[in-house]
Every structure is written in structure tokens, then in C-alpha cells.
Coordinates of C-alpha atoms in Angstrom, one line a residue:
Chain A
X25 CA 0.0 0.0 0.0
X26 CA 1.4 3.3 -1.0
X27 CA 2.1 5.8 1.8
X28 CA -0.7 8.4 2.4
X29 CA 1.8 11.3 2.1
X30 CA 2.9 10.1 -1.3
X31 CA -0.8 10.2 -2.4
X32 CA -0.8 13.9 -1.5
X33 CA 2.2 14.4 -3.7
X34 CA 0.5 12.6 -6.6
X35 CA -2.6 14.8 -6.1
X36 CA -0.4 17.8 -6.5
X37 CA 1.2 16.4 -9.7
X38 CA -2.3 15.6 -11.0
X39 CA -3.6 19.1 -10.3
X40 CA -0.7 20.5 -12.2
X41 CA -1.1 18.2 -15.2
X42 CA -4.8 19.0 -15.5
X43 CA -3.9 22.7 -15.2
X44 CA -5.9 23.2 -12.0
X45 CA -5.8 26.7 -10.5
X46 CA -4.7 25.1 -7.2
X47 CA -1.9 27.1 -5.7
X48 CA -0.6 27.1 -2.1
X49 CA 0.3 30.6 -0.8
X50 CA 4.0 31.2 -0.9
X51 CA 4.0 32.1 2.8
X52 CA 2.5 28.7 3.6
X53 CA 5.3 26.9 1.7
X54 CA 7.8 28.9 3.6
X55 CA 6.1 28.1 7.0
X56 CA 5.8 24.4 6.2
X57 CA 9.4 24.1 5.2
X58 CA 10.6 25.8 8.3
X59 CA 8.4 23.6 10.4
X60 CA 9.6 20.4 8.8
X61 CA 13.3 21.3 9.1
X62 CA 12.9 22.2 12.8
X63 CA 10.8 19.2 13.6
X64 CA 13.2 16.8 11.9
X65 CA 16.1 18.5 13.8
X66 CA 14.3 18.4 17.1
X67 CA 13.5 14.6 16.8
X68 CA 17.2 14.0 15.9
X69 CA 18.4 16.2 18.8
X70 CA 16.3 14.2 21.3
X71 CA 18.2 11.1 20.5
X72 CA 21.5 12.9 20.7
X73 CA 20.6 13.9 24.3
X74 CA 20.5 10.2 25.1
X75 CA 23.9 9.1 23.9
X76 CA 27.6 10.3 23.9
X77 CA 28.5 12.4 20.9
X78 CA 31.8 10.6 20.3
X79 CA 29.9 7.4 19.3
X80 CA 28.5 9.4 16.3
X81 CA 31.8 10.7 15.1
X82 CA 32.5 7.8 12.6
X83 CA 29.0 8.3 11.2
X84 CA 29.5 12.0 10.8
X85 CA 32.9 11.4 9.0
X86 CA 31.4 8.8 6.8
X87 CA 28.6 11.1 5.8
X88 CA 31.0 13.9 5.0
X89 CA 33.1 11.6 2.8
X90 CA 30.1 10.1 1.0
X91 CA 28.6 13.6 0.3
X92 CA 31.9 14.8 -1.1
X93 CA 32.5 11.6 -3.1
X94 CA 29.2 11.4 -4.9
X95 CA 29.8 14.4 -7.3
X96 CA 33.2 12.9 -8.2
X97 CA 31.6 9.6 -9.0
X98 CA 28.8 11.1 -11.1
X99 CA 30.7 13.7 -13.0
X100 CA 32.5 11.3 -15.5
X101 CA 29.1 9.6 -16.1
X102 CA 27.4 12.9 -16.8
X103 CA 30.2 14.0 -19.1
X104 CA 29.9 10.7 -20.9
X105 CA 26.2 11.5 -21.4
X106 CA 27.4 14.7 -23.3
X107 CA 26.7 17.2 -20.6
X108 CA 29.1 20.2 -20.7
X109 CA 31.5 20.5 -17.7
X110 CA 29.6 23.2 -15.8
X111 CA 26.2 21.4 -16.2
X112 CA 27.7 18.1 -15.2
X113 CA 29.4 19.6 -12.1
X114 CA 26.3 21.5 -11.1
X115 CA 24.0 18.5 -11.5
X116 CA 26.5 16.3 -9.7
X117 CA 26.4 18.7 -6.8
X118 CA 22.6 18.5 -6.6
X119 CA 23.0 14.7 -6.1
X120 CA 25.9 15.2 -3.6
X121 CA 23.7 17.3 -1.4
X122 CA 20.4 15.8 -0.1
X123 CA 16.7 16.3 -0.1
X124 CA 15.3 16.7 3.4
X125 CA 11.7 15.9 2.3
X126 CA 12.8 12.6 0.7
X127 CA 14.4 11.8 4.0
X128 CA 11.2 12.7 5.8
X129 CA 9.1 10.5 3.5
X130 CA 11.6 7.6 4.1
X131 CA 11.3 7.9 7.8
X132 CA 7.5 8.0 7.5
X133 CA 7.6 4.8 5.4
X134 CA 9.9 3.1 7.9
X135 CA 7.6 4.0 10.8
X136 CA 4.6 2.7 8.9
X137 CA 6.4 -0.6 8.3
X138 CA 7.6 -0.8 11.9
X139 CA 11.3 -0.8 11.0
X140 CA 13.4 0.9 13.6
X141 CA 16.1 3.4 12.6
X142 CA 18.6 5.7 14.3
X143 CA 16.6 8.6 15.7
X144 CA 19.6 10.9 15.3
X145 CA 19.6 10.3 11.5
X146 CA 18.7 14.0 11.1
X147 CA 22.3 14.7 11.9
X148 CA 23.3 12.7 8.8
X149 CA 21.0 15.0 6.8
X150 CA 22.6 18.1 8.2
X151 CA 26.1 16.8 7.6
X152 CA 25.3 15.7 4.0
X153 CA 24.0 19.1 2.9
X154 CA 27.3 20.9 2.2
X155 CA 30.1 18.5 1.1
X156 CA 28.5 17.7 -2.2
X157 CA 28.1 21.4 -3.0
X158 CA 31.8 22.0 -2.3
X159 CA 32.8 19.0 -4.5
X160 CA 30.5 20.3 -7.3
X161 CA 32.1 23.7 -7.2
X162 CA 35.6 22.2 -7.3
X163 CA 34.6 20.1 -10.3
X164 CA 33.2 23.1 -12.1
X165 CA 36.3 25.2 -11.6
X166 CA 38.6 22.3 -12.6
X167 CA 36.5 21.7 -15.7
X168 CA 36.5 25.4 -16.6
X169 CA 40.2 25.7 -16.2
X170 CA 40.7 22.5 -18.3
X171 CA 38.5 23.8 -21.1
X172 CA 40.1 27.3 -21.0
X173 CA 43.5 25.7 -21.4
X174 CA 42.4 23.6 -24.3
X175 CA 40.9 26.8 -25.9
X176 CA 37.4 25.4 -26.5
X177 CA 35.0 27.8 -28.0
X178 CA 32.1 29.0 -25.9
X179 CA 33.9 28.6 -22.6
X180 CA 33.6 31.6 -20.4
X181 CA 37.0 32.2 -18.7
X182 CA 35.6 34.8 -16.5
X183 CA 32.4 33.4 -15.3
X184 CA 33.8 31.1 -12.6
X185 CA 36.2 33.9 -11.4
X186 CA 33.2 36.2 -11.1
X187 CA 31.4 33.9 -8.7
X188 CA 31.5 34.3 -5.0
X189 CA 34.5 33.2 -2.9
X190 CA 34.5 30.1 -0.8
X191 CA 34.0 32.1 2.4
X192 CA 30.8 33.7 1.1
X193 CA 29.5 30.5 -0.3
X194 CA 30.4 28.6 2.9
X195 CA 28.4 31.2 4.9
X196 CA 25.4 30.9 2.6
X197 CA 25.4 27.1 2.9
X198 CA 26.1 26.7 6.6
X199 CA 23.9 29.5 7.7
X200 CA 21.3 29.0 5.0
X201 CA 17.8 28.0 6.0
X202 CA 18.2 24.2 5.7
X203 CA 21.4 23.6 7.7
X204 CA 20.7 26.4 10.2
X205 CA 17.2 25.0 11.1
X206 CA 18.3 21.4 11.1
X207 CA 21.3 22.0 13.3
X208 CA 19.4 24.5 15.4
X209 CA 16.6 21.9 15.9
X210 CA 19.1 19.2 16.7
X211 CA 20.9 21.5 19.3
X212 CA 17.6 22.5 20.9
X213 CA 16.4 18.9 21.0
X214 CA 19.8 17.8 22.5
X215 CA 19.8 20.5 25.2
X216 CA 16.1 20.3 26.1
X217 CA 15.8 16.5 26.1
X218 CA 12.5 14.7 26.5
X219 CA 11.3 16.8 29.5
X220 CA 12.1 20.1 27.8
X221 CA 10.5 19.1 24.5
X222 CA 7.2 17.8 26.1
X223 CA 5.4 21.2 26.2
X224 CA 6.0 21.7 22.4
X225 CA 5.5 18.1 21.4
X226 CA 1.9 18.7 20.4
X227 CA 3.1 21.2 17.8
X228 CA 6.5 19.9 16.6
X229 CA 6.3 16.1 17.0
X230 CA 2.7 14.8 16.8
X231 CA 1.4 16.6 13.7
X232 CA 4.5 16.0 11.7
X233 CA 3.1 13.6 9.1
X234 CA 0.0 15.8 8.4
X235 CA 2.3 18.8 7.8
X236 CA 4.5 16.6 5.6
X237 CA 1.4 15.6 3.5
X238 CA 0.5 19.2 3.0
X239 CA 4.1 20.1 2.0
X240 CA 4.1 17.2 -0.5
X241 CA 0.9 18.5 -2.1
X242 CA 2.8 21.7 -2.8
X243 CA 5.9 19.9 -4.0
X244 CA 3.6 17.8 -6.3
X245 CA 2.4 21.0 -7.9
X246 CA 6.0 22.2 -8.3
X247 CA 7.3 18.9 -9.6
X248 CA 4.4 18.6 -12.0
X249 CA 5.3 21.9 -13.5
X250 CA 8.8 20.6 -14.2
X251 CA 7.6 17.6 -16.1
X252 CA 7.0 19.6 -19.3
X253 CA 10.7 20.5 -19.1
X254 CA 11.8 16.9 -19.4
X255 CA 10.8 16.8 -23.0
X256 CA 12.9 19.9 -23.7
X257 CA 16.1 18.3 -22.4
X258 CA 15.5 14.9 -24.0
X259 CA 16.3 11.3 -23.0
X260 CA 19.6 12.1 -21.2
X261 CA 17.9 13.8 -18.2
X262 CA 15.6 10.8 -17.9
X263 CA 18.5 8.4 -17.9
X264 CA 20.3 10.5 -15.2
X265 CA 17.2 11.2 -13.1
X266 CA 16.1 7.6 -13.0
X267 CA 19.5 5.8 -13.3
X268 CA 21.6 7.7 -10.8
X269 CA 19.4 7.2 -7.7
X270 CA 19.5 3.4 -7.6
X271 CA 23.2 3.4 -8.2
X272 CA 23.8 6.0 -5.5
X273 CA 21.5 4.1 -3.1
X274 CA 23.9 1.1 -3.4
X275 CA 26.7 3.4 -2.3
X276 CA 24.6 4.7 0.6
X277 CA 23.6 1.2 1.7
X278 CA 27.2 0.1 1.6
X279 CA 28.2 3.0 3.8
X280 CA 25.4 2.1 6.2
X281 CA 26.6 -1.6 6.3
X282 CA 30.2 -0.5 6.9
X283 CA 29.0 1.7 9.8
X284 CA 27.0 -1.2 11.3
X285 CA 23.8 0.9 11.5
X286 CA 20.3 -0.7 11.8
X287 CA 18.2 -1.9 8.8
X288 CA 16.3 1.4 8.9
X289 CA 19.6 3.3 9.1
X290 CA 20.9 1.5 6.0
X291 CA 17.6 2.3 4.2
X292 CA 17.9 6.0 5.2
X293 CA 21.6 6.3 4.1
X294 CA 20.6 4.7 0.8
X295 CA 17.8 7.2 0.5
X296 CA 19.9 10.1 1.3
X297 CA 22.6 9.1 -1.2
X298 CA 20.0 8.6 -3.8
X299 CA 18.3 11.9 -3.2
X300 CA 19.0 15.2 -5.0
X301 CA 18.8 18.6 -3.3
X302 CA 16.3 21.2 -4.7
X303 CA 16.6 23.8 -1.9
X304 CA 20.2 24.4 -1.0
X305 CA 21.9 23.2 -4.2
X306 CA 20.1 25.3 -6.8
X307 CA 20.8 28.5 -5.0
X308 CA 24.4 27.7 -4.2
X309 CA 25.2 26.4 -7.7
X310 CA 23.4 29.4 -9.3
X311 CA 25.8 31.7 -7.5
X312 CA 29.0 29.6 -7.7
X313 CA 28.6 28.2 -11.2
X314 CA 26.5 30.8 -13.0
X315 CA 27.3 29.3 -16.5
X316 CA 25.6 26.0 -15.6
X317 CA 22.1 25.5 -16.9
X318 CA 20.0 25.8 -13.7
X319 CA 16.8 24.5 -15.4
X320 CA 18.5 21.3 -16.3
X321 CA 19.6 20.5 -12.8
X322 CA 16.2 21.5 -11.3
X323 CA 14.3 19.4 -13.8
X324 CA 16.4 16.3 -13.0
X325 CA 16.4 16.9 -9.2
X326 CA 12.8 18.0 -8.7
X327 CA 11.0 16.8 -11.9
X328 CA 12.4 13.3 -12.1
X329 CA 14.5 12.1 -9.2
X330 CA 12.3 13.4 -6.4
X331 CA 9.1 11.8 -7.7
X332 CA 11.0 8.6 -8.6
X333 CA 12.4 8.4 -5.1
X334 CA 9.3 9.0 -3.1
X335 CA 7.0 6.8 -5.3
X336 CA 9.4 3.9 -6.4
X337 CA 12.8 4.5 -4.8
X338 CA 12.1 4.5 -1.1
X339 CA 10.3 1.1 -1.1
X340 CA 13.2 -0.3 -3.2
X341 CA 15.8 1.1 -0.8
X342 CA 14.0 -0.3 2.2
X343 CA 13.8 -3.7 0.5
X344 CA 17.5 -3.4 -0.3
X345 CA 18.3 -2.6 3.3
X346 CA 16.2 -5.6 4.5
X347 CA 17.9 -7.9 2.1
X348 CA 21.4 -6.7 3.0
X349 CA 20.9 -6.8 6.8
X350 CA 18.8 -10.0 7.1
Chain B
X8 CA 4.9 74.2 -5.0
X9 CA 7.4 71.9 -3.4
X10 CA 10.7 71.8 -5.2
X11 CA 11.3 68.6 -7.2
X12 CA 14.7 67.2 -8.0
X13 CA 15.4 65.0 -11.0
X14 CA 16.8 61.5 -10.3
X15 CA 16.8 58.2 -12.2
X16 CA 14.8 55.1 -11.3
X17 CA 16.6 51.9 -12.3
X18 CA 14.5 48.7 -12.0
X19 CA 16.2 45.3 -12.0
X20 CA 14.1 42.1 -12.2
X21 CA 16.2 39.1 -11.5
X22 CA 16.5 35.7 -9.8
X23 CA 16.4 36.0 -6.0
X24 CA 19.6 34.0 -5.9
X25 CA 21.6 37.0 -7.0
X26 CA 19.7 39.7 -5.0
X27 CA 22.4 39.9 -2.4
X28 CA 25.2 40.4 -5.0
X29 CA 23.2 43.0 -7.0
X30 CA 22.5 45.1 -3.9
X31 CA 26.1 44.8 -2.7
X32 CA 27.3 46.0 -6.1
X33 CA 24.7 48.8 -6.3
X34 CA 25.7 50.1 -2.9
X35 CA 29.4 50.0 -3.9
X36 CA 28.5 52.0 -7.0
X37 CA 26.8 54.8 -4.9
X38 CA 23.2 53.8 -4.4
X39 CA 21.8 54.8 -1.0
X40 CA 18.2 53.8 -1.2
X41 CA 16.6 50.7 -2.6
X42 CA 13.4 48.6 -2.3
X43 CA 13.0 44.9 -3.1
X44 CA 9.8 43.1 -3.8
X45 CA 9.0 39.4 -4.6
X46 CA 7.4 39.2 -8.0
X47 CA 6.1 36.5 -10.5
X48 CA 6.3 36.7 -14.2
X49 CA 7.5 35.2 -17.4
X50 CA 9.7 35.7 -20.4
X51 CA 11.0 33.9 -23.5
X52 CA 13.0 31.6 -21.0
X53 CA 9.8 30.5 -19.4
X54 CA 7.6 31.4 -16.4
X55 CA 8.8 32.0 -12.9
X56 CA 6.0 31.4 -10.4
X57 CA 8.0 31.8 -7.2
X58 CA 6.6 28.5 -5.9
X59 CA 9.8 27.5 -4.1
X60 CA 13.3 28.8 -3.3
X61 CA 15.0 28.4 -6.6
X62 CA 12.0 29.8 -8.5
X63 CA 11.8 33.1 -6.7
X64 CA 12.2 36.4 -8.6
X65 CA 12.8 39.8 -7.1
X66 CA 12.2 43.4 -8.4
X67 CA 14.9 45.8 -7.2
X68 CA 14.1 49.5 -7.5
X69 CA 17.0 51.9 -7.2
X70 CA 16.6 55.7 -7.1
X71 CA 19.8 57.5 -7.7
X72 CA 21.7 60.0 -9.8
X73 CA 21.5 59.3 -13.5
X74 CA 25.3 58.8 -13.7
X75 CA 25.1 56.2 -10.9
X76 CA 22.2 54.4 -12.6
X77 CA 24.2 54.3 -15.9
X78 CA 27.2 52.8 -14.1
X79 CA 25.1 50.2 -12.3
X80 CA 23.3 49.2 -15.5
X81 CA 26.6 48.8 -17.3
X82 CA 28.0 46.7 -14.5
X83 CA 24.9 44.5 -14.3
X84 CA 24.9 44.0 -18.1
X85 CA 28.5 43.0 -18.1
X86 CA 28.7 40.9 -15.0
X87 CA 25.3 39.3 -14.6
X88 CA 23.4 39.4 -17.9
X89 CA 25.6 36.8 -19.7
X90 CA 24.4 34.0 -17.2
X91 CA 21.3 35.2 -15.6
X92 CA 18.0 36.1 -17.3
X93 CA 17.1 39.6 -16.1
X94 CA 15.1 42.7 -17.0
X95 CA 16.6 46.1 -16.6
X96 CA 14.9 49.4 -17.3
X97 CA 15.4 53.0 -16.5
X98 CA 13.1 56.0 -16.2
X99 CA 13.4 59.6 -15.0
X100 CA 11.7 60.4 -11.7
X101 CA 11.5 63.4 -9.4
X102 CA 12.2 63.3 -5.7
X103 CA 11.5 65.8 -2.9
X104 CA 14.5 65.0 -0.6
X105 CA 17.5 64.6 -3.0
X106 CA 20.0 64.1 -0.1
X107 CA 18.4 60.7 0.5
X108 CA 19.4 59.4 -3.0

């Protein structure tokens, strides 16, 4: 049985495809996304309050390494599919970073199936946001320098130099909405503990799935709007958007197995590796790699990979985790 | 009648992602007063509905001396226009307190 929150997403896609006038107010989208990030962080922080931080260090380091490695693994594949260097680097960075909502849907699916997972998994999400973006920018700059040296036509030698420095970019990513609210929620949850969180549980913990459903309705509208773009970019974006997630899920599951996390934890790491960012990455890449085609990356991340993961991918990754840990 | 002073109104419509950079550059080039609004719209490149972060568009209004407006327009066209779809237009306006601009 398909998860109820996924049905809300499909309703949003349907509304868009039939050109309904349904549109959620922008302020509601903003409110829901802030709520989800804080709630995910708080839940993760509660678990952190119960265990020593040093135990989590290997997991944090593994997540950092995985996020950084994914763009380097994808980049040659994307170049082989004839994407130009900047586009390949930018898209690879989207996959290196993560989708918080895909993570939230995966946790909802695990809860529904009664599969336990590490409650501090929100920390993995926060750690995975930034390394992939750094790797993508490195790849873009390396690619631009290489093309400039070989004197290829159409390569902007100044575009990458014009982009913001690492310091400004690091500030935007680390203090951007996603990481700030996730880490802030984790910190509040860890400091407050079960007793401290109790008075706000009725707002931040209990209604989580209902809010997630509403947010997915909005994302369905947005993703449905990107579907028309798929035709514009051709078969390559379909191959990437549908092919990359299962491959990356294998990497995430392998990392989970190596870390010795639970079955649910393996499924979540597979999901995170397979997901593509559509909040932090588009803005960061737009500033850092302005010559990259933003519509291409967003179409793949939000129009293809996100729907694939929440409808087909997550059940697959949970099945994979069960098979690998049984 | 209250004295009116001629100034230029430069309007830049661009992706929200570059708002901070545009304002930083405009201030460095001499702008003292600006307003920013979230807007929706479309062009040959497609529609921007502002439905989520990467789809947001801003309209930046700068009131300044005509020379400063020219310098900003030239800078924006050279630095941002090659990679970011943006609209840029200029019109004469009159202000009552010229020292604020």
C-alpha cells in the first residue's frame, strides 16, 4: 500500500497536469518548510541527548566523505552523457547534497512498516547538505580551467572567477535555512531533552506527518510543473534522473553496512545518497557556477529524481536494506 | 509648489539568488536607497512562479543620480546578464528630498 503522504504528492502532480488553479500561498510553503526542518532536527536532537557524541563521530565522518565523493563519481558519467562541464558539475552537486523531504518520506515509510532506525539520523542529513556542493564547485572550476587551457569555443573564462568566494559560499550554505534550522533543531532537542520538548510536542512532533502531507501536495504542484521541461532536455535527463538514484542508493547502503547501523539506518543512508537537493543546491550552484544550466539540474532533481524516489525508490531502498541486513 | 529634483529610477528584475550580489554591487557604486519586492512573471525563457526557493524572482528598485544608474546598468549587463536572465529598465523620476538618494 502506497504511503498516504505520497498520495498527496501525486494529487499535486495531477492538479498541475490538468492545469488546475490550485496554488498554495508562498507564505504557507515557507512556513511548512521551516516547520519540517525544525521538527526533523528536534527529533534527531532528542536522540542525541541520550547518547555520547563521540559514538556518532564515525557516522559524521562517513557522511562527510560520502557527500563529497558522490559528485566525483557522477561527474564522469554525466560528461559521458554529453553534458558540458559546468552542467555536469552542477547536477553532480545536486546529487551530492540531499533532499530533506525525501528523507522525511523515508522515515514515515519506515515508521509505517515498523522498521526501527537511528533517531539521530537528522544529523546525517545536516552533515550531508554541504560537502556535495563543495565538490561540485571544485569540479566546475577544474572543468572550466581545463576547457580554457584547451581553448574550446564557448567557454567563459571569467564566469567562474566572477562567482563568490569560498567564504561567502560557505556562509550561505552553513547559515542558509536548511542547515541552520536542522542543526538548530538538533541542538535545541539535545539541550532540552525529553522533558524540555514535552510542552512543544503537540506542535512539533505529533502533527509531523500531516504537515509533511500538505508540503508534499505543494511539491507535487512544483514537480508537476517541471515535467514539461523533461521533453525539452531529452532522454539524457531521464537516464540521469532515473538511473543515478538506484546506483547511489547502493553506495549509501554500503556505507550504512560498513558503519553497522540498523536496517532502517541502511535504508535511510541509501535514500539520502539517492536523493538530490532542490533547496540548498540550486541557489548555491546558481551563484557559484553561473554558467551552468539551472533549469537542467532542477528538472532532474525535482521533476524526475524526487518523484521517482518517493514513489518507487524508497520502497526499493527499504527492500534493499532488509535484504542486506537479514 | 514643493521643489522637485530629477533622479533616475533603475529597476532590475532578476532571480532571487543574485539579490544579495546585486545590492552589494549597487551600494558599492553609490546607491543609498533601494526597495525589493518578490514578484512573479515570465519571459522567453519561461515562467517563474515563485513556488519555491529556486523559482523566486525579485524586483529591485534603485533611485539614484542618472550617472550612478548608468554605471550600475553597465555593470549588471557586463557581470550578470551573460548568465542570468534579467530585465533592466530606466526612467526619470522626481524626488523631494534629494539628499536621501
